[in-house]
Amino acid sequence: ILVKGIVGDGFTGDIGLDDMSFLGCTLYNGNLPTISTTASGTSVPATLPMNNCTEKEFVCRASGHCIQMIQKCDFRPDCSDKSDESACVMEVCDFEDEGLCGWHQPALEQTSGNYSIHITNTFKWQLGRGANLYPEQEQHCPLTDHTTCTEEGWYLFADSSNGEFGHTADIATPVISLTGPRCKIIFWNHMNGSTIGSLEVLCKSSNRTSKLWTQSGSQGPQWNRAEVFLGIRSNFQVIFRAKRGVSYMGDVAVDDITFEDCSPLLISDKPCTSEEFMCANKYCIPKNNLCDFVNDCADNSDESPSI
């Protein structure tokens, strides 16, 4: 049993407990319910239907149909029941259902096995809204979300009343199998306060992590739009990393995260028209997309010097 108390932004508020009692706690002789040990944000896998899939294939949960593993979590439903996209990051997330849309915090999952009071004081991402703010937070936290523009709307923020200067908080997608050539992530961020830290968008593939976008310092008391180009990538994760400033006077928040045009190319059997260019992989693109420094073909044949 853990009694959780969260420190506010000032010292003018204390939490007290008194007269704690355990009632009706005599030994129970029946069968106790099984406690699920499944990590937060994941679901217990259902019994798979009869199938002939190999270990390198994904089994569609309703039909037993086999698809390639690279087709799982690629922003295109290949199973009739869309089960290949069910345990993935959502294409559009506004946090209004009070869920994280598949985003998770790896650092918290590593410590959940030996849960301690320390985790409650950790600098981490959490859901918030204007209606739940303390008076001291109103100077540097979003008063409204971006989706509904009301204080009842939800957003994701890194609470700087926890942690210390320089601490970082990561929230990541599950592994994304494959994306298309024009894939980008669009999100709205709120960074206001005299001691605001920084926000980074990272790409992690295997053990290699690269920085795609960064912003630091106060950006004003409004939501600001950001767009990060991803392009063609495979087996990677997108990470939002917030870095805490020197004090609690500045929280980083994000809202309305969208993965746009991220499904992989779908090559058709139809021949290309006179207004289109046939890529080396038989995919058709508009001729206006030739030599524009964007790998529209996914095999870079539209950017070849020999065109």
Short mmCIF file of C-alpha atoms in Angstrom, two decimals:
data_model
loop_
_atom_site.label_atom_id
_atom_site.label_comp_id
_atom_site.label_asym_id
_atom_site.label_seq_id
_atom_site.Cartn_x
_atom_site.Cartn_y
_atom_site.Cartn_z
CA ILE A 1 0.00 0.00 0.00
CA LEU A 2 1.43 3.33 -1.03
CA VAL A 3 0.06 6.67 0.14
CA LYS A 4 1.09 9.23 -2.45
CA GLY A 5 1.60 12.92 -1.69
CA ILE A 6 2.73 15.30 -4.41
CA VAL A 7 4.69 18.46 -3.60
CA GLY A 8 3.09 21.65 -4.92
CA ASP A 9 4.83 24.72 -6.29
CA GLY A 10 5.10 26.49 -2.94
CA PHE A 11 5.32 25.87 0.80
CA THR A 12 1.83 27.27 1.63
CA GLY A 13 0.11 23.91 1.68
CA ASP A 14 0.69 20.78 3.76
CA ILE A 15 -0.86 17.32 3.64
CA GLY A 16 -1.77 15.60 6.90
CA LEU A 17 -2.96 12.07 7.76
CA ASP A 18 -4.55 10.87 10.97
CA ASP A 19 -6.62 8.02 12.39
CA MET A 20 -5.76 5.41 9.75
CA SER A 21 -7.60 2.11 10.23
CA PHE A 22 -7.62 -1.29 8.54
CA LEU A 23 -11.16 -2.68 8.81
CA GLY A 24 -12.39 -6.14 7.87
CA CYS A 25 -8.88 -7.36 7.15
CA THR A 26 -9.05 -10.83 8.67
CA LEU A 27 -7.62 -13.71 6.63
CA TYR A 28 -9.71 -14.60 3.59
CA ASN A 29 -10.01 -18.35 2.91
CA GLY A 30 -11.28 -18.09 -0.67
CA ASN A 31 -9.39 -17.78 -3.96
CA LEU A 32 -7.81 -14.39 -4.48
CA PRO A 33 -8.12 -12.68 -7.87
CA THR A 34 -5.07 -12.82 -10.13
CA ILE A 35 -3.19 -9.52 -10.32
CA SER A 36 -2.16 -8.59 -13.84
CA THR A 37 1.53 -7.83 -14.26
CA THR A 38 1.09 -6.37 -17.73
CA ALA A 39 2.92 -3.04 -18.16
CA SER A 40 0.82 0.09 -18.29
CA GLY A 41 -0.35 1.00 -21.77
CA THR A 42 -0.15 -2.56 -23.15
CA SER A 43 -2.83 -5.19 -23.53
CA VAL A 44 -2.75 -8.89 -22.77
CA PRO A 45 -2.39 -10.73 -26.10
CA ALA A 46 -5.51 -12.61 -27.09
CA THR A 47 -5.45 -16.28 -28.07
CA LEU A 48 -4.32 -16.43 -31.68
CA PRO A 49 -6.65 -17.98 -34.27
CA MET A 50 -5.61 -21.03 -36.28
CA ASN A 51 -2.93 -19.98 -38.75
CA ASN A 52 0.03 -21.09 -40.82
CA CYS A 53 2.14 -17.99 -40.15
CA THR A 54 5.87 -18.21 -39.55
CA GLU A 55 7.71 -16.53 -36.68
CA LYS A 56 8.65 -13.71 -39.07
CA GLU A 57 5.01 -12.95 -39.87
CA PHE A 58 2.25 -11.18 -37.94
CA VAL A 59 -1.03 -13.01 -37.32
CA CYS A 60 -4.19 -10.96 -37.87
CA ARG A 61 -6.23 -11.48 -34.72
CA ALA A 62 -9.65 -11.95 -36.32
CA SER A 63 -8.90 -13.93 -39.47
CA GLY A 64 -5.57 -15.65 -38.84
CA HIS A 65 -4.30 -14.09 -42.06
CA CYS A 66 -0.50 -13.70 -42.27
CA ILE A 67 1.22 -10.45 -43.15
CA GLN A 68 4.88 -9.49 -43.19
CA MET A 69 6.21 -8.19 -39.86
CA ILE A 70 7.36 -5.00 -41.60
CA GLN A 71 3.65 -4.24 -42.19
CA LYS A 72 2.96 -4.05 -38.44
CA CYS A 73 2.88 -0.48 -37.08
CA ASP A 74 3.36 1.23 -40.45
CA PHE A 75 0.31 3.54 -40.31
CA ARG A 76 -1.58 1.36 -42.83
CA PRO A 77 -4.05 -1.31 -41.62
CA ASP A 78 -3.26 -4.52 -43.51
CA CYS A 79 -5.51 -6.77 -41.40
CA SER A 80 -9.27 -6.52 -41.82
CA ASP A 81 -9.64 -5.94 -38.06
CA LYS A 82 -6.73 -3.45 -38.02
CA SER A 83 -5.03 -5.56 -35.33
CA ASP A 84 -1.65 -4.92 -36.97
CA GLU A 85 -1.98 -1.26 -35.90
CA SER A 86 -3.58 -1.80 -32.48
CA ALA A 87 -0.45 -1.84 -30.30
CA CYS A 88 1.18 1.06 -32.13
CA VAL A 89 1.32 4.81 -31.75
CA MET A 90 -1.87 6.50 -32.92
CA GLU A 91 -1.67 8.53 -36.12
CA VAL A 92 -3.46 11.47 -34.47
CA CYS A 93 -3.46 12.13 -30.72
CA ASP A 94 -5.17 14.97 -28.83
CA PHE A 95 -5.16 13.30 -25.36
CA GLU A 96 -8.86 14.08 -24.89
CA ASP A 97 -9.65 10.49 -23.92
CA GLU A 98 -7.08 10.85 -21.11
CA GLY A 99 -4.86 8.20 -22.73
CA LEU A 100 -1.32 8.41 -24.11
CA CYS A 101 -2.16 7.05 -27.60
CA GLY A 102 0.58 4.43 -27.44
CA TRP A 103 3.34 6.76 -26.20
CA HIS A 104 5.23 5.38 -23.19
CA GLN A 105 8.05 6.36 -20.82
CA PRO A 106 10.87 3.78 -20.91
CA ALA A 107 12.61 5.13 -17.80
CA LEU A 108 9.48 4.68 -15.65
CA GLU A 109 8.89 1.15 -16.96
CA GLN A 110 12.41 0.14 -15.91
CA THR A 111 11.77 1.21 -12.31
CA SER A 112 8.16 -0.04 -12.04
CA GLY A 113 9.35 -3.48 -10.92
CA ASN A 114 10.73 -2.04 -7.67
CA TYR A 115 8.31 0.84 -7.24
CA SER A 116 9.39 3.36 -4.64
CA ILE A 117 8.44 6.81 -3.41
CA HIS A 118 11.35 8.11 -5.51
CA ILE A 119 9.34 7.67 -8.71
CA THR A 120 6.69 10.17 -7.53
CA ASN A 121 9.33 12.92 -7.41
CA THR A 122 10.81 12.08 -10.81
CA PHE A 123 10.80 14.63 -13.62
CA LYS A 124 8.42 12.91 -16.06
CA TRP A 125 5.68 13.42 -18.63
CA GLN A 126 2.07 13.37 -17.49
CA LEU A 127 -1.37 14.47 -18.59
CA GLY A 128 -2.59 17.88 -17.43
CA ARG A 129 -5.23 20.52 -18.00
CA GLY A 130 -5.85 24.10 -17.00
CA ALA A 131 -8.66 23.17 -14.61
CA ASN A 132 -6.23 21.19 -12.42
CA LEU A 133 -3.49 23.80 -12.08
CA TYR A 134 -2.30 25.25 -8.79
CA PRO A 135 -2.37 29.08 -8.58
CA GLU A 136 1.44 29.19 -8.79
CA GLN A 137 1.42 27.08 -11.98
CA GLU A 138 -0.81 29.46 -13.92
CA GLN A 139 2.15 31.69 -14.78
CA HIS A 140 4.05 29.03 -16.72
CA CYS A 141 1.66 26.13 -17.51
CA PRO A 142 -0.89 26.14 -20.37
CA LEU A 143 -4.20 27.49 -19.08
CA THR A 144 -6.02 25.81 -22.00
CA ASP A 145 -5.20 22.92 -24.30
CA HIS A 146 -4.73 23.37 -28.05
CA THR A 147 -7.48 20.97 -29.18
CA THR A 148 -10.52 22.49 -27.46
CA CYS A 149 -9.00 25.81 -26.32
CA THR A 150 -10.64 25.30 -22.91
CA GLU A 151 -9.30 24.66 -19.44
CA GLU A 152 -11.08 21.28 -19.48
CA GLY A 153 -9.00 20.04 -22.44
CA TRP A 154 -6.05 17.71 -21.86
CA TYR A 155 -2.44 17.97 -22.95
CA LEU A 156 0.87 16.28 -22.18
CA PHE A 157 3.44 18.13 -20.07
CA ALA A 158 6.67 17.60 -18.14
CA ASP A 159 6.13 18.90 -14.60
CA SER A 160 9.23 20.82 -13.49
CA SER A 161 8.07 20.92 -9.87
CA ASN A 162 9.67 17.47 -9.78
CA GLY A 163 13.30 16.65 -10.48
CA GLU A 164 16.37 18.86 -10.54
CA PHE A 165 18.21 21.10 -12.99
CA GLY A 166 19.32 19.20 -16.08
CA HIS A 167 17.09 16.17 -15.54
CA THR A 168 15.47 14.82 -18.71
CA ALA A 169 12.15 13.09 -19.35
CA ASP A 170 11.64 10.89 -22.42
CA ILE A 171 8.35 9.69 -23.89
CA ALA A 172 8.57 7.39 -26.91
CA THR A 173 6.50 5.63 -29.52
CA PRO A 174 6.51 1.86 -29.90
CA VAL A 175 8.76 0.70 -32.75
CA ILE A 176 7.48 1.99 -36.10
CA SER A 177 8.18 -0.59 -38.82
CA LEU A 178 8.24 1.55 -41.95
CA THR A 179 7.26 5.03 -43.16
CA GLY A 180 6.78 6.68 -46.54
CA PRO A 181 8.92 9.32 -48.27
CA ARG A 182 6.83 12.33 -47.19
CA CYS A 183 6.27 11.29 -43.59
CA LYS A 184 6.41 14.06 -41.00
CA ILE A 185 5.31 14.63 -37.44
CA ILE A 186 3.35 17.78 -36.61
CA PHE A 187 2.72 18.87 -33.04
CA TRP A 188 1.91 21.94 -30.95
CA ASN A 189 4.18 22.89 -28.08
CA HIS A 190 3.88 25.30 -25.16
CA MET A 191 7.09 26.58 -23.55
CA ASN A 192 6.60 29.51 -21.20
CA GLY A 193 8.37 30.57 -18.03
CA SER A 194 11.47 32.35 -16.82
CA THR A 195 13.45 29.13 -16.26
CA ILE A 196 12.09 26.95 -19.04
CA GLY A 197 14.42 24.18 -20.21
CA SER A 198 14.31 22.62 -23.68
CA LEU A 199 12.33 20.23 -25.89
CA GLU A 200 13.88 17.83 -28.39
CA VAL A 201 12.50 15.40 -30.97
CA LEU A 202 14.77 12.37 -31.34
CA CYS A 203 14.86 9.35 -33.62
CA LYS A 204 16.09 6.07 -32.12
CA SER A 205 17.00 3.12 -34.33
CA SER A 206 18.66 0.13 -32.65
CA ASN A 207 21.21 1.71 -30.29
CA ARG A 208 21.67 4.89 -32.32
CA THR A 209 19.79 8.06 -31.38
CA SER A 210 19.83 11.20 -33.53
CA LYS A 211 18.39 14.66 -32.87
CA LEU A 212 15.81 15.86 -35.42
CA TRP A 213 14.53 19.07 -33.80
CA THR A 214 15.24 21.16 -30.72
CA GLN A 215 13.91 24.30 -29.05
CA SER A 216 14.93 25.96 -25.81
CA GLY A 217 13.99 28.98 -23.73
CA SER A 218 10.63 30.68 -23.25
CA GLN A 219 8.51 30.90 -26.41
CA GLY A 220 5.65 32.94 -24.95
CA PRO A 221 2.29 32.09 -23.36
CA GLN A 222 0.77 30.48 -26.47
CA TRP A 223 0.78 27.19 -28.34
CA ASN A 224 3.32 27.05 -31.19
CA ARG A 225 3.23 24.72 -34.19
CA ALA A 226 6.22 22.55 -35.05
CA GLU A 227 6.83 20.24 -38.00
CA VAL A 228 9.59 17.62 -38.21
CA PHE A 229 10.35 15.72 -41.40
CA LEU A 230 10.89 11.98 -40.95
CA GLY A 231 10.87 10.60 -44.51
CA ILE A 232 11.59 6.93 -45.16
CA ARG A 233 12.72 5.13 -42.02
CA SER A 234 12.38 1.58 -40.73
CA ASN A 235 12.29 -0.01 -37.29
CA PHE A 236 12.65 3.21 -35.30
CA GLN A 237 11.07 5.16 -32.45
CA VAL A 238 10.23 8.85 -32.13
CA ILE A 239 11.09 10.36 -28.74
CA PHE A 240 10.05 13.64 -27.13
CA ARG A 241 12.74 14.69 -24.63
CA ALA A 242 12.08 17.50 -22.15
CA LYS A 243 14.99 18.94 -20.19
CA ARG A 244 14.31 20.67 -16.88
CA GLY A 245 15.49 24.23 -16.28
CA VAL A 246 17.02 25.63 -13.09
CA SER A 247 13.70 25.88 -11.23
CA TYR A 248 10.02 24.97 -11.41
CA MET A 249 9.11 28.24 -13.23
CA GLY A 250 8.60 26.69 -16.65
CA ASP A 251 6.91 23.53 -17.94
CA VAL A 252 7.18 22.00 -21.41
CA ALA A 253 3.87 20.82 -22.92
CA VAL A 254 2.79 19.23 -26.22
CA ASP A 255 -0.62 18.63 -27.77
CA ASP A 256 -2.25 17.46 -31.02
CA ILE A 257 0.54 15.18 -32.24
CA THR A 258 -0.01 14.02 -35.83
CA PHE A 259 1.92 11.65 -38.07
CA GLU A 260 1.11 12.95 -41.56
CA ASP A 261 1.56 11.06 -44.87
CA CYS A 262 3.47 8.33 -43.04
CA SER A 263 2.10 5.14 -44.61
CA PRO A 264 4.61 3.41 -46.92
CA LEU A 265 4.29 3.57 -50.70
CA LEU A 266 1.62 1.31 -52.20
CA ILE A 267 2.82 0.26 -55.64
CA SER A 268 -0.01 -0.19 -58.18
CA ASP A 269 -0.14 -2.51 -61.19
CA LYS A 270 -1.43 0.34 -63.37
CA PRO A 271 1.03 1.93 -65.84
CA CYS A 272 2.21 5.49 -65.21
CA THR A 273 0.56 8.31 -67.16
CA SER A 274 2.37 10.77 -69.41
CA GLU A 275 2.41 13.25 -66.52
CA GLU A 276 4.08 10.76 -64.18
CA PHE A 277 7.56 9.33 -63.75
CA MET A 278 8.06 5.59 -63.22
CA CYS A 279 10.45 4.89 -60.39
CA ALA A 280 12.86 1.97 -60.48
CA ASN A 281 10.50 0.09 -58.15
CA LYS A 282 7.55 0.68 -60.60
CA TYR A 283 5.94 3.32 -58.38
CA CYS A 284 4.48 6.36 -60.18
CA ILE A 285 5.09 9.92 -59.00
CA PRO A 286 4.23 13.31 -60.60
CA LYS A 287 7.05 14.55 -62.83
CA ASN A 288 7.04 17.79 -60.81
CA ASN A 289 8.56 15.77 -57.96
CA LEU A 290 11.71 14.96 -59.90
CA CYS A 291 14.99 16.40 -58.64
CA ASP A 292 13.39 18.20 -55.68
CA PHE A 293 15.80 16.79 -53.05
CA VAL A 294 13.02 14.54 -51.68
CA ASN A 295 13.18 10.75 -52.03
CA ASP A 296 9.61 10.40 -53.35
CA CYS A 297 10.25 7.01 -54.98
CA ALA A 298 11.57 5.42 -51.78
CA ASP A 299 14.48 4.07 -53.81
CA ASN A 300 15.95 7.51 -54.68
CA SER A 301 15.56 6.92 -58.42
CA ASP A 302 13.70 10.26 -58.79
CA GLU A 303 16.85 12.03 -57.55
CA SER A 304 19.33 10.21 -59.75
CA PRO A 305 21.81 12.42 -61.67
CA SER A 306 21.12 10.34 -64.79
CA ILE A 307 17.50 11.59 -65.16
#
